Structures are given as structure tokens and as C-alpha cells.
Amino acid sequence: MSDLGTLLDRLKGAQRDLILEAAKFAMLPPDSMLRRVADLENTIAAVEALMDEQAHKRGHADD
């Protein structure tokens, strides 16, 4: 697995853990926790976009 793939797995795992922790609250989780989930989502999207970009470049390199 590539470095980006490994990073993506770690980011998704961290986000999943936070969401599962947030689910334990009887009310809305703290804003700081919600921000961390959102920040992870943005980072996940950025890593996925970079992975797609690299895959697209590799695809054109074969042409």
C-alpha cells in the first residue's frame, strides 16, 4: 500500500473512533469534537483527491 493509502486508512480510523466516541454522549458532543471530525473529513477528501490525481497521471503516462 502506498504512503497515501496508509495515511488515508489512519485518518479514516481516527475519524471513526471519534464518531463512535461522540455516539456515547447523551446530548450533542462538544464543538471541539465535531470540529475534529470535520477537519478529518476535509483531510480525507484532500488525500483521496491527491490519490485520484496520481492515478489519473499514471493512466495518461501509459498512453
mmCIF file of N, CA and C in Angstrom:
data_model
loop_
_atom_site.group_PDB
_atom_site.id
_atom_site.type_symbol
_atom_site.label_atom_id
_atom_site.label_comp_id
_atom_site.label_asym_id
_atom_site.label_seq_id
_atom_site.Cartn_x
_atom_site.Cartn_y
_atom_site.Cartn_z
ATOM 1 N N MET A 1 0.856 -1.188 0.000
ATOM 2 C CA MET A 1 0.000 0.000 0.000
ATOM 3 C C MET A 1 0.893 1.240 0.000
ATOM 4 N N SER A 2 0.460 2.244 -0.702
ATOM 5 C CA SER A 2 1.249 3.472 -0.800
ATOM 6 C C SER A 2 1.214 4.248 0.507
ATOM 7 N N ASP A 3 2.113 5.200 0.618
ATOM 8 C CA ASP A 3 2.129 6.065 1.798
ATOM 9 C C ASP A 3 0.799 6.796 1.947
ATOM 10 N N LEU A 4 0.232 7.252 0.819
ATOM 11 C CA LEU A 4 -1.047 7.956 0.877
ATOM 12 C C LEU A 4 -2.170 7.015 1.310
ATOM 13 N N GLY A 5 -2.138 5.792 0.852
ATOM 14 C CA GLY A 5 -3.144 4.813 1.260
ATOM 15 C C GLY A 5 -3.077 4.513 2.740
ATOM 16 N N THR A 6 -1.870 4.413 3.246
ATOM 17 C CA THR A 6 -1.678 4.178 4.684
ATOM 18 C C THR A 6 -2.183 5.371 5.488
ATOM 19 N N LEU A 7 -1.849 6.567 5.028
ATOM 20 C CA LEU A 7 -2.329 7.784 5.693
ATOM 21 C C LEU A 7 -3.856 7.827 5.676
ATOM 22 N N LEU A 8 -4.447 7.515 4.531
ATOM 23 C CA LEU A 8 -5.906 7.528 4.403
ATOM 24 C C LEU A 8 -6.549 6.562 5.401
ATOM 25 N N ASP A 9 -5.985 5.389 5.530
ATOM 26 C CA ASP A 9 -6.515 4.417 6.498
ATOM 27 C C ASP A 9 -6.439 4.951 7.924
ATOM 28 N N ARG A 10 -5.325 5.587 8.265
ATOM 29 C CA ARG A 10 -5.179 6.142 9.622
ATOM 30 C C ARG A 10 -6.173 7.264 9.870
ATOM 31 N N LEU A 11 -6.352 8.135 8.878
ATOM 32 C CA LEU A 11 -7.300 9.243 9.020
ATOM 33 C C LEU A 11 -8.730 8.729 9.196
ATOM 34 N N LYS A 12 -9.108 7.755 8.372
ATOM 35 C CA LYS A 12 -10.456 7.193 8.474
ATOM 36 C C LYS A 12 -10.661 6.497 9.813
ATOM 37 N N GLY A 13 -9.646 5.816 10.288
ATOM 38 C CA GLY A 13 -9.732 5.152 11.589
ATOM 39 C C GLY A 13 -9.897 6.149 12.720
ATOM 40 N N ALA A 14 -9.143 7.227 12.656
ATOM 41 C CA ALA A 14 -9.238 8.262 13.693
ATOM 42 C C ALA A 14 -10.617 8.907 13.679
ATOM 43 N N GLN A 15 -11.130 9.164 12.475
ATOM 44 C CA GLN A 15 -12.454 9.769 12.365
ATOM 45 C C GLN A 15 -13.527 8.811 12.889
ATOM 46 N N ARG A 16 -13.409 7.555 12.540
ATOM 47 C CA ARG A 16 -14.369 6.547 13.002
ATOM 48 C C ARG A 16 -14.372 6.467 14.523
ATOM 49 N N ASP A 17 -13.185 6.450 15.107
ATOM 50 C CA ASP A 17 -13.074 6.387 16.571
ATOM 51 C C ASP A 17 -13.744 7.595 17.229
ATOM 52 N N LEU A 18 -13.530 8.768 16.662
ATOM 53 C CA LEU A 18 -14.162 9.973 17.210
ATOM 54 C C LEU A 18 -15.682 9.916 17.111
ATOM 55 N N ILE A 19 -16.173 9.453 15.980
ATOM 56 C CA ILE A 19 -17.621 9.368 15.796
ATOM 57 C C ILE A 19 -18.220 8.360 16.772
ATOM 58 N N LEU A 20 -17.566 7.236 16.941
ATOM 59 C CA LEU A 20 -18.061 6.242 17.898
ATOM 60 C C LEU A 20 -18.038 6.797 19.324
ATOM 61 N N GLU A 21 -17.015 7.560 19.644
ATOM 62 C CA GLU A 21 -16.944 8.197 20.968
ATOM 63 C C GLU A 21 -18.064 9.230 21.116
ATOM 64 N N ALA A 22 -18.316 9.997 20.067
ATOM 65 C CA ALA A 22 -19.373 11.008 20.111
ATOM 66 C C ALA A 22 -20.742 10.369 20.301
ATOM 67 N N ALA A 23 -20.916 9.172 19.776
ATOM 68 C CA ALA A 23 -22.204 8.486 19.890
ATOM 69 C C ALA A 23 -22.532 8.126 21.339
ATOM 70 N N LYS A 24 -21.541 8.096 22.198
ATOM 71 C CA LYS A 24 -21.755 7.737 23.605
ATOM 72 C C LYS A 24 -22.365 8.886 24.410
ATOM 73 N N PHE A 25 -22.292 10.107 23.887
ATOM 74 C CA PHE A 25 -22.830 11.257 24.602
ATOM 75 C C PHE A 25 -24.353 11.220 24.566
ATOM 76 N N ALA A 26 -24.983 11.587 25.666
ATOM 77 C CA ALA A 26 -26.447 11.638 25.728
ATOM 78 C C ALA A 26 -26.979 12.837 24.951
ATOM 79 N N MET A 27 -26.151 13.841 24.768
ATOM 80 C CA MET A 27 -26.533 15.021 24.000
ATOM 81 C C MET A 27 -25.483 15.253 22.926
ATOM 82 N N LEU A 28 -25.558 16.382 22.253
ATOM 83 C CA LEU A 28 -24.571 16.659 21.218
ATOM 84 C C LEU A 28 -23.161 16.650 21.803
ATOM 85 N N PRO A 29 -22.213 16.097 21.059
ATOM 86 C CA PRO A 29 -20.832 16.113 21.547
ATOM 87 C C PRO A 29 -20.292 17.541 21.533
ATOM 88 N N PRO A 30 -19.210 17.767 22.233
ATOM 89 C CA PRO A 30 -18.618 19.110 22.274
ATOM 90 C C PRO A 30 -18.227 19.605 20.879
ATOM 91 N N ASP A 31 -18.270 20.914 20.718
ATOM 92 C CA ASP A 31 -17.901 21.528 19.441
ATOM 93 C C ASP A 31 -16.497 21.128 19.004
ATOM 94 N N SER A 32 -15.597 21.010 19.955
ATOM 95 C CA SER A 32 -14.218 20.650 19.607
ATOM 96 C C SER A 32 -14.165 19.269 18.953
ATOM 97 N N MET A 33 -14.985 18.355 19.423
ATOM 98 C CA MET A 33 -15.018 17.016 18.840
ATOM 99 C C MET A 33 -15.628 17.070 17.438
ATOM 100 N N LEU A 34 -16.682 17.842 17.283
ATOM 101 C CA LEU A 34 -17.309 17.984 15.968
ATOM 102 C C LEU A 34 -16.343 18.613 14.974
ATOM 103 N N ARG A 35 -15.573 19.588 15.426
ATOM 104 C CA ARG A 35 -14.581 20.231 14.556
ATOM 105 C C ARG A 35 -13.502 19.234 14.132
ATOM 106 N N ARG A 36 -13.086 18.398 15.069
ATOM 107 C CA ARG A 36 -12.056 17.410 14.742
ATOM 108 C C ARG A 36 -12.569 16.422 13.695
ATOM 109 N N VAL A 37 -13.833 15.997 13.831
ATOM 110 C CA VAL A 37 -14.426 15.102 12.836
ATOM 111 C C VAL A 37 -14.471 15.795 11.478
ATOM 112 N N ALA A 38 -14.901 17.049 11.459
ATOM 113 C CA ALA A 38 -14.986 17.809 10.208
ATOM 114 C C ALA A 38 -13.598 18.027 9.601
ATOM 115 N N ASP A 39 -12.618 18.349 10.433
ATOM 116 C CA ASP A 39 -11.252 18.547 9.938
ATOM 117 C C ASP A 39 -10.713 17.257 9.319
ATOM 118 N N LEU A 40 -10.994 16.139 9.975
ATOM 119 C CA LEU A 40 -10.559 14.855 9.422
ATOM 120 C C LEU A 40 -11.243 14.585 8.087
ATOM 121 N N GLU A 41 -12.530 14.921 7.990
ATOM 122 C CA GLU A 41 -13.257 14.717 6.732
ATOM 123 C C GLU A 41 -12.627 15.524 5.601
ATOM 124 N N ASN A 42 -12.260 16.761 5.887
ATOM 125 C CA ASN A 42 -11.595 17.600 4.879
ATOM 126 C C ASN A 42 -10.247 17.022 4.472
ATOM 127 N N THR A 43 -9.510 16.523 5.428
ATOM 128 C CA THR A 43 -8.203 15.942 5.142
ATOM 129 C C THR A 43 -8.353 14.652 4.349
ATOM 130 N N ILE A 44 -9.341 13.843 4.705
ATOM 131 C CA ILE A 44 -9.613 12.613 3.968
ATOM 132 C C ILE A 44 -9.931 12.944 2.511
ATOM 133 N N ALA A 45 -10.772 13.937 2.298
ATOM 134 C CA ALA A 45 -11.132 14.335 0.933
ATOM 135 C C ALA A 45 -9.902 14.807 0.163
ATOM 136 N N ALA A 46 -9.021 15.548 0.814
ATOM 137 C CA ALA A 46 -7.808 16.039 0.157
ATOM 138 C C ALA A 46 -6.885 14.884 -0.225
ATOM 139 N N VAL A 47 -6.717 13.928 0.657
ATOM 140 C CA VAL A 47 -5.859 12.777 0.360
ATOM 141 C C VAL A 47 -6.456 11.952 -0.771
ATOM 142 N N GLU A 48 -7.778 11.741 -0.742
ATOM 143 C CA GLU A 48 -8.427 10.990 -1.820
ATOM 144 C C GLU A 48 -8.274 11.711 -3.159
ATOM 145 N N ALA A 49 -8.394 13.025 -3.149
ATOM 146 C CA ALA A 49 -8.232 13.798 -4.386
ATOM 147 C C ALA A 49 -6.812 13.660 -4.917
ATOM 148 N N LEU A 50 -5.843 13.703 -4.043
ATOM 149 C CA LEU A 50 -4.452 13.557 -4.461
ATOM 150 C C LEU A 50 -4.200 12.153 -5.013
ATOM 151 N N MET A 51 -4.781 11.148 -4.372
ATOM 152 C CA MET A 51 -4.634 9.778 -4.862
ATOM 153 C C MET A 51 -5.268 9.630 -6.245
ATOM 154 N N ASP A 52 -6.442 10.236 -6.441
ATOM 155 C CA ASP A 52 -7.101 10.196 -7.746
ATOM 156 C C ASP A 52 -6.263 10.904 -8.808
ATOM 157 N N GLU A 53 -5.693 12.036 -8.414
ATOM 158 C CA GLU A 53 -4.847 12.795 -9.341
ATOM 159 C C GLU A 53 -3.634 11.975 -9.763
ATOM 160 N N GLN A 54 -3.011 11.321 -8.810
ATOM 161 C CA GLN A 54 -1.844 10.497 -9.130
ATOM 162 C C GLN A 54 -2.226 9.315 -10.009
ATOM 163 N N ALA A 55 -3.378 8.693 -9.725
ATOM 164 C CA ALA A 55 -3.836 7.567 -10.537
ATOM 165 C C ALA A 55 -4.137 8.035 -11.957
ATOM 166 N N HIS A 56 -4.733 9.217 -12.071
ATOM 167 C CA HIS A 56 -5.047 9.772 -13.390
ATOM 168 C C HIS A 56 -3.768 10.044 -14.170
ATOM 169 N N LYS A 57 -2.756 10.592 -13.500
ATOM 170 C CA LYS A 57 -1.480 10.861 -14.171
ATOM 171 C C LYS A 57 -0.817 9.576 -14.618
ATOM 172 N N ARG A 58 -0.885 8.542 -13.773
ATOM 173 C CA ARG A 58 -0.297 7.243 -14.151
ATOM 174 C C ARG A 58 -1.038 6.650 -15.354
ATOM 175 N N GLY A 59 -2.334 6.851 -15.405
ATOM 176 C CA GLY A 59 -3.138 6.353 -16.517
ATOM 177 C C GLY A 59 -2.754 7.010 -17.828
ATOM 178 N N HIS A 60 -2.451 8.293 -17.794
ATOM 179 C CA HIS A 60 -2.048 9.010 -19.007
ATOM 180 C C HIS A 60 -0.604 8.706 -19.381
ATOM 181 N N ALA A 61 0.202 8.318 -18.434
ATOM 182 C CA ALA A 61 1.592 8.003 -18.725
ATOM 183 C C ALA A 61 1.692 6.756 -19.613
ATOM 184 N N ASP A 62 0.658 5.904 -19.556
ATOM 185 C CA ASP A 62 0.657 4.692 -20.357
ATOM 186 C C ASP A 62 0.249 4.945 -21.795
ATOM 187 N N ASP A 63 -0.306 6.140 -22.093
ATOM 188 C CA ASP A 63 -0.777 6.449 -23.455
ATOM 189 C C ASP A 63 0.358 6.668 -24.417
#
